[in-house]
Short mmCIF file of C-alpha atoms and ligand atoms in Angstrom, two decimals:
data_model
loop_
_atom_site.label_atom_id
_atom_site.label_comp_id
_atom_site.label_asym_id
_atom_site.label_seq_id
_atom_site.Cartn_x
_atom_site.Cartn_y
_atom_site.Cartn_z
CA MET A 1 175.65 107.87 -52.61
CA VAL A 2 178.30 108.68 -55.21
CA GLN A 3 179.08 105.62 -57.32
CA SER A 4 181.69 106.98 -59.69
CA VAL A 5 184.08 109.89 -60.16
CA THR A 6 185.97 110.97 -63.28
CA VAL A 7 189.19 112.95 -63.00
CA LYS A 8 191.42 114.38 -65.70
CA ALA A 9 195.11 114.99 -65.08
CA PRO A 10 197.65 116.83 -67.25
CA CYS A 11 200.87 115.57 -68.76
CA SER A 12 204.08 117.02 -67.38
CA THR A 13 207.75 117.52 -67.99
CA ALA A 14 210.15 116.44 -65.26
CA ASN A 15 213.67 117.55 -64.34
CA LEU A 16 213.64 120.84 -66.33
CA GLY A 17 217.36 120.37 -66.81
CA PRO A 18 219.19 120.48 -63.48
CA GLY A 19 216.28 119.35 -61.25
CA PHE A 20 216.54 115.58 -61.76
CA ASP A 21 213.76 113.85 -59.80
CA VAL A 22 213.02 117.17 -58.04
CA PHE A 23 211.34 119.56 -60.51
CA GLY A 24 208.14 119.04 -62.48
CA LEU A 25 205.92 121.25 -64.61
CA ALA A 26 202.35 120.40 -65.62
CA LEU A 27 201.63 121.07 -69.30
CA ASP A 28 198.33 121.71 -71.07
CA ALA A 29 199.30 119.60 -74.10
CA TYR A 30 197.60 116.28 -73.21
CA TYR A 31 195.38 114.88 -70.46
CA ASP A 32 194.56 111.39 -69.15
CA LYS A 33 191.17 110.56 -67.70
CA VAL A 34 190.40 108.03 -64.99
CA ARG A 35 186.85 107.05 -64.08
CA LEU A 36 186.71 105.20 -60.79
CA GLN A 37 183.50 103.31 -60.21
CA LYS A 38 182.25 101.20 -57.34
CA GLY A 39 181.21 97.73 -58.42
CA GLY A 40 182.35 94.26 -59.39
CA ARG A 41 184.76 92.21 -57.34
CA GLY A 42 188.26 93.31 -56.44
CA ILE A 43 189.93 95.96 -58.57
CA THR A 44 189.66 95.69 -62.34
CA ILE A 45 191.13 97.81 -65.12
CA GLN A 46 189.16 98.82 -68.19
CA THR A 47 190.74 100.63 -71.11
CA ALA A 48 190.66 100.76 -74.87
CA ASP A 49 194.30 101.92 -74.93
CA ARG A 50 197.41 99.81 -75.34
CA ILE A 51 198.59 99.81 -71.73
CA PRO A 52 199.12 96.96 -69.26
CA MET A 53 195.89 95.58 -67.78
CA GLU A 54 197.54 93.82 -64.84
CA LEU A 55 197.13 95.79 -61.64
CA GLU A 56 200.78 95.77 -60.64
CA LYS A 57 201.93 96.90 -64.11
CA ASN A 58 199.39 99.70 -64.42
CA SER A 59 200.18 102.99 -62.65
CA ALA A 60 196.54 103.90 -61.96
CA GLY A 61 195.74 100.34 -60.88
CA LEU A 62 198.67 100.29 -58.44
CA VAL A 63 197.57 103.57 -56.88
CA VAL A 64 194.00 102.36 -56.42
CA ARG A 65 195.23 99.07 -54.93
CA GLU A 66 197.49 100.87 -52.44
CA MET A 67 194.83 103.42 -51.46
CA ALA A 68 192.18 100.70 -51.04
CA LYS A 69 194.61 98.81 -48.78
CA LYS A 70 195.48 101.88 -46.74
CA PHE A 71 191.88 103.02 -46.23
CA LYS A 72 190.52 99.49 -45.82
CA ILE A 73 188.08 99.83 -48.74
CA LYS A 74 186.55 96.42 -49.39
CA THR A 75 184.09 97.35 -52.14
CA GLY A 76 184.88 96.28 -55.72
CA LEU A 77 186.30 99.01 -57.96
CA VAL A 78 186.51 99.48 -61.70
CA VAL A 79 189.32 101.74 -62.93
CA GLU A 80 188.50 102.98 -66.42
CA ILE A 81 191.47 104.69 -68.08
CA THR A 82 191.39 106.90 -71.17
CA LYS A 83 194.87 107.85 -72.31
CA GLY A 84 195.50 111.23 -73.88
CA VAL A 85 199.18 111.46 -72.97
CA PRO A 86 201.54 109.61 -75.33
CA THR A 87 203.03 106.66 -73.46
CA GLY A 88 206.79 106.32 -73.07
CA PHE A 89 207.90 109.68 -74.50
CA GLY A 90 208.90 111.62 -71.39
CA MET A 91 205.61 113.46 -70.99
CA GLY A 92 204.67 111.90 -67.65
CA SER A 93 202.12 109.51 -69.11
CA SER A 94 202.07 106.93 -66.30
CA ALA A 95 202.16 109.78 -63.77
CA ALA A 96 199.09 111.47 -65.30
CA SER A 97 197.08 108.25 -64.90
CA ALA A 98 198.44 107.73 -61.39
CA ALA A 99 197.60 111.31 -60.39
CA ALA A 100 194.08 111.05 -61.82
CA ALA A 101 193.58 107.75 -59.97
CA ALA A 102 194.71 109.20 -56.61
CA VAL A 103 192.50 112.27 -56.96
CA ALA A 104 189.54 110.15 -58.11
CA PHE A 105 189.93 107.78 -55.14
CA ASP A 106 190.11 110.75 -52.78
CA ALA A 107 186.94 112.25 -54.26
CA LEU A 108 184.98 108.98 -54.46
CA PHE A 109 185.58 108.15 -50.79
CA LYS A 110 185.55 111.79 -49.60
CA LEU A 111 188.95 111.43 -47.94
CA ARG A 112 189.94 115.11 -48.33
CA LEU A 113 193.65 114.26 -48.37
CA ASP A 114 196.15 117.12 -48.53
CA GLY A 115 198.45 117.69 -51.51
CA ASN A 116 201.46 115.89 -50.03
CA SER A 117 199.39 112.78 -49.25
CA LEU A 118 197.86 112.69 -52.74
CA VAL A 119 201.33 113.00 -54.26
CA ARG A 120 202.64 110.22 -52.00
CA PHE A 121 199.90 107.84 -53.16
CA ALA A 122 200.21 108.86 -56.81
CA GLY A 123 203.98 108.25 -56.59
CA MET A 124 203.31 104.59 -55.78
CA GLY A 125 202.08 104.21 -59.35
CA GLU A 126 205.51 105.11 -60.75
CA VAL A 127 206.82 101.72 -59.66
CA ALA A 128 204.77 100.28 -62.56
CA SER A 129 206.77 102.12 -65.22
CA ALA A 130 210.01 103.33 -63.65
CA GLY A 131 210.70 100.48 -61.23
CA SER A 132 211.12 102.99 -58.41
CA VAL A 133 209.14 105.72 -56.71
CA HIS A 134 209.82 109.29 -57.74
CA TYR A 135 207.45 112.19 -57.41
CA ASP A 136 208.41 114.87 -59.93
CA ASN A 137 205.85 114.03 -62.63
CA VAL A 138 203.08 112.94 -60.27
CA ALA A 139 203.42 116.07 -58.13
CA ALA A 140 203.05 118.24 -61.24
CA SER A 141 200.05 116.23 -62.48
CA VAL A 142 198.31 116.28 -59.10
CA LEU A 143 198.94 119.91 -58.14
CA GLY A 144 199.57 121.62 -61.49
CA GLY A 145 202.06 124.40 -62.16
CA PHE A 146 205.74 124.13 -61.25
CA VAL A 147 206.63 121.83 -58.38
CA ILE A 148 209.70 121.22 -56.27
CA VAL A 149 209.76 117.84 -54.55
CA ARG A 150 211.78 117.33 -51.40
CA THR A 151 211.84 113.66 -50.46
CA ASN A 152 212.48 112.28 -47.03
CA PRO A 153 210.39 113.77 -45.60
CA LEU A 154 208.17 114.27 -48.64
CA ASP A 155 207.27 117.90 -49.14
CA VAL A 156 205.98 119.42 -52.35
CA ILE A 157 206.35 123.15 -52.96
CA LYS A 158 204.22 124.59 -55.76
CA ALA A 159 204.63 127.81 -57.68
CA SER A 160 202.31 129.26 -60.31
CA PRO A 161 204.37 129.69 -63.48
CA PRO A 162 204.59 133.12 -65.07
CA LYS A 163 202.06 133.78 -67.83
CA GLY A 164 204.74 134.57 -70.40
CA LEU A 165 206.25 131.06 -70.33
CA LEU A 166 205.69 128.89 -73.41
CA LEU A 167 206.99 125.42 -74.16
CA CYS A 168 207.70 123.66 -77.44
CA VAL A 169 207.88 119.89 -77.18
CA ALA A 170 209.24 117.72 -80.00
CA ILE A 171 208.17 114.09 -79.68
CA PRO A 172 210.27 111.88 -81.97
CA LYS A 173 208.59 109.00 -83.77
CA ILE A 174 211.02 106.33 -82.62
CA PRO A 175 210.34 102.99 -80.95
CA VAL A 176 210.63 103.21 -77.17
CA PRO A 177 211.44 100.19 -75.00
CA GLN A 178 208.93 98.83 -72.49
CA ARG A 179 209.72 100.32 -69.06
CA LYS A 180 211.71 103.02 -70.85
CA THR A 181 212.16 105.14 -67.73
CA GLU A 182 213.81 102.25 -65.93
CA ALA A 183 216.11 101.71 -68.92
CA SER A 184 217.03 105.39 -69.17
CA ARG A 185 217.83 105.54 -65.45
CA LYS A 186 220.32 102.72 -65.88
CA VAL A 187 222.61 104.88 -68.06
CA LEU A 188 223.01 107.54 -65.35
CA PRO A 189 226.25 107.96 -63.39
CA LYS A 190 226.21 106.55 -59.86
CA THR A 191 228.42 109.36 -58.55
CA VAL A 192 229.03 112.95 -59.66
CA GLY A 193 232.00 115.27 -59.28
CA LEU A 194 231.73 118.13 -56.83
CA ALA A 195 232.25 120.84 -59.48
CA ASP A 196 229.45 119.37 -61.65
CA HIS A 197 227.19 119.12 -58.63
CA VAL A 198 227.81 122.78 -57.79
CA ARG A 199 227.02 123.89 -61.35
CA ASN A 200 223.79 121.92 -61.48
CA LEU A 201 222.80 123.05 -58.01
CA SER A 202 223.34 126.70 -58.94
CA ASN A 203 221.21 126.34 -62.06
CA ALA A 204 218.54 124.47 -60.13
CA SER A 205 218.46 127.23 -57.54
CA THR A 206 218.15 130.05 -60.07
CA LEU A 207 215.49 128.06 -61.91
CA ALA A 208 213.44 127.72 -58.73
CA ALA A 209 213.97 131.43 -58.02
CA GLY A 210 212.82 132.20 -61.57
CA PHE A 211 209.53 130.39 -60.97
CA MET A 212 209.05 131.91 -57.53
CA THR A 213 209.57 135.45 -58.81
CA GLY A 214 207.96 135.03 -62.23
CA ASN A 215 211.22 135.77 -64.04
CA VAL A 216 210.89 134.06 -67.45
CA PRO A 217 214.42 134.85 -68.74
CA LEU A 218 215.93 133.50 -65.50
CA ILE A 219 213.95 130.27 -65.91
CA GLY A 220 215.15 129.95 -69.49
CA SER A 221 218.82 130.57 -68.77
CA SER A 222 218.76 128.02 -65.92
CA ILE A 223 217.68 125.09 -68.11
CA ASN A 224 221.21 123.81 -68.09
CA ASP A 225 222.10 120.30 -66.94
CA ILE A 226 225.62 118.92 -67.15
CA ILE A 227 224.97 115.63 -65.33
CA VAL A 228 221.90 113.79 -66.61
CA GLU A 229 221.50 115.21 -70.14
CA PRO A 230 225.04 114.26 -71.29
CA ALA A 231 224.52 110.72 -69.98
CA ARG A 232 221.18 110.24 -71.72
CA LYS A 233 221.38 112.20 -74.96
CA HIS A 234 222.83 109.28 -76.95
CA LEU A 235 219.43 107.61 -76.53
CA ILE A 236 217.84 110.40 -78.61
CA PRO A 237 218.92 110.44 -82.27
CA GLY A 238 219.59 114.00 -83.41
CA PHE A 239 219.45 115.50 -79.89
CA ASP A 240 222.40 117.87 -80.38
CA SER A 241 220.95 119.25 -83.64
CA VAL A 242 217.48 119.63 -82.14
CA LYS A 243 218.91 121.58 -79.21
CA LYS A 244 221.24 123.74 -81.30
CA ASN A 245 218.49 124.55 -83.81
CA ALA A 246 215.97 125.46 -81.12
CA LEU A 247 218.45 127.77 -79.37
CA ARG A 248 219.30 129.45 -82.68
CA ALA A 249 215.58 129.91 -83.35
CA GLY A 250 215.20 131.83 -80.09
CA ALA A 251 214.54 129.23 -77.37
CA MET A 252 215.85 130.33 -73.98
CA GLY A 253 216.75 126.80 -72.88
CA VAL A 254 216.41 123.27 -74.24
CA THR A 255 216.66 119.89 -72.55
CA ILE A 256 215.33 116.34 -72.48
CA SER A 257 211.73 116.14 -71.25
CA GLY A 258 211.77 113.75 -68.29
CA ALA A 259 213.52 110.53 -69.22
CA GLY A 260 213.07 111.34 -72.95
CA PRO A 261 213.01 110.86 -75.83
CA SER A 262 210.98 114.07 -76.22
CA VAL A 263 212.94 117.31 -76.22
CA ILE A 264 211.49 120.45 -74.63
CA ALA A 265 212.34 124.07 -75.42
CA PHE A 266 211.49 126.94 -73.08
CA ALA A 267 210.41 130.18 -74.72
CA SER A 268 209.01 133.52 -73.76
CA GLY A 269 205.82 134.89 -75.26
CA ALA A 270 207.95 137.35 -77.21
CA THR A 271 209.58 134.66 -79.39
CA SER A 272 208.09 132.78 -82.29
CA THR A 273 207.28 129.31 -80.97
CA SER A 274 206.40 128.06 -84.45
CA ARG A 275 209.93 129.00 -85.56
CA ILE A 276 211.35 127.04 -82.64
CA SER A 277 209.12 124.01 -83.40
CA GLY A 278 210.18 124.07 -87.04
CA ALA A 279 213.82 124.25 -86.03
CA MET A 280 213.39 121.26 -83.72
CA ARG A 281 211.66 119.28 -86.48
CA ARG A 282 214.58 119.98 -88.81
CA GLY A 283 216.98 118.84 -86.08
CA PHE A 284 215.28 115.46 -85.80
CA ALA A 285 214.99 115.24 -89.60
CA SER A 286 218.79 115.61 -89.86
CA ALA A 287 219.01 112.29 -88.00
CA GLY A 288 216.32 110.74 -90.24
CA VAL A 289 213.67 110.98 -87.52
CA ASP A 290 210.16 112.35 -87.91
CA CYS A 291 208.58 114.06 -84.92
CA THR A 292 205.38 115.61 -83.65
CA THR A 293 205.70 119.09 -82.19
CA VAL A 294 203.35 120.67 -79.70
CA ILE A 295 203.34 124.22 -78.38
CA CYS A 296 201.89 124.44 -74.90
CA ARG A 297 201.67 126.35 -71.64
CA PRO A 298 201.78 125.28 -67.99
CA SER A 299 198.60 123.57 -66.80
CA GLY A 300 196.59 123.43 -63.60
CA GLY A 301 196.45 120.12 -61.74
CA ALA A 302 194.16 117.09 -61.71
CA SER A 303 190.48 117.92 -61.38
CA VAL A 304 187.13 116.18 -61.16
CA VAL A 305 185.21 116.54 -64.43
N1 HSE B 401 212.98 112.20 -63.08
C1 HSE B 401 212.60 111.06 -63.85
C2 HSE B 401 213.76 110.66 -64.75
C3 HSE B 401 211.43 111.42 -64.71
O1 HSE B 401 214.33 111.54 -65.39
O2 HSE B 401 214.12 109.48 -64.77
C4 HSE B 401 210.90 110.28 -65.50
O3 HSE B 401 209.86 109.65 -64.86
#
């Protein structure tokens, strides 16, 4: 009888500009690992990383608790988490752990859940960090590639990204608040004007079409958000310079990665990604901020290792 399963799940970028809470893209930059083991009493968290140990504040712990409840699993479980994804920087860190936990639970108890069900359970973990359920990051981490999430009823559409798509992520070295996602959702407008909605919807539609047809330039030119980015960018020192520099250096589109503060540039294989990264670094430096840059590609989804 299988006693433990280890799953690794990729980081992700959510929103991709106009697709707030709807679009996600798994990235091969960083991975979290969750080892789920039968044993002990109740559900316990083990980790050497600086993340909450309480079940209800830990995204992987919450997922395991909800799945154990749903499938009436009474056996004790140890959830061992190894973080690879930087926490609180808009790279889907809590989602990667949640996705790995859902896939590990599914494998350990041989549930054979479909993609939508795994995403639904993984989404329950987002309450730990964002204060509400949203599925963009978890869907990308569970399924890999580019995902479109329709909620109510939940339906996740996946597309395999074109090979020529490259991403440059600049992760600023600034302090981030606890429950940063929740904080950065509070600055968003409660209502939007019809003209703005139409512009974002048109960009979101062409972006989705770009992924469906493998059209890299169309993806790049659709990374254009006039609703969420303007409301959040003041939370990222130097954002305007980072974006302007990256575009000048050849990026096709630039936006906030998830709820920030990382900034992500979309590039085609034909452009120099190291030039774009350097330009982004100089943008942050102009605001007195140091940053880490990573050049990456889309990733596959969570998998048993
Ligand atoms: N769509 C979410 C947001 C992603 O932008 O708030 C962060 O979890």
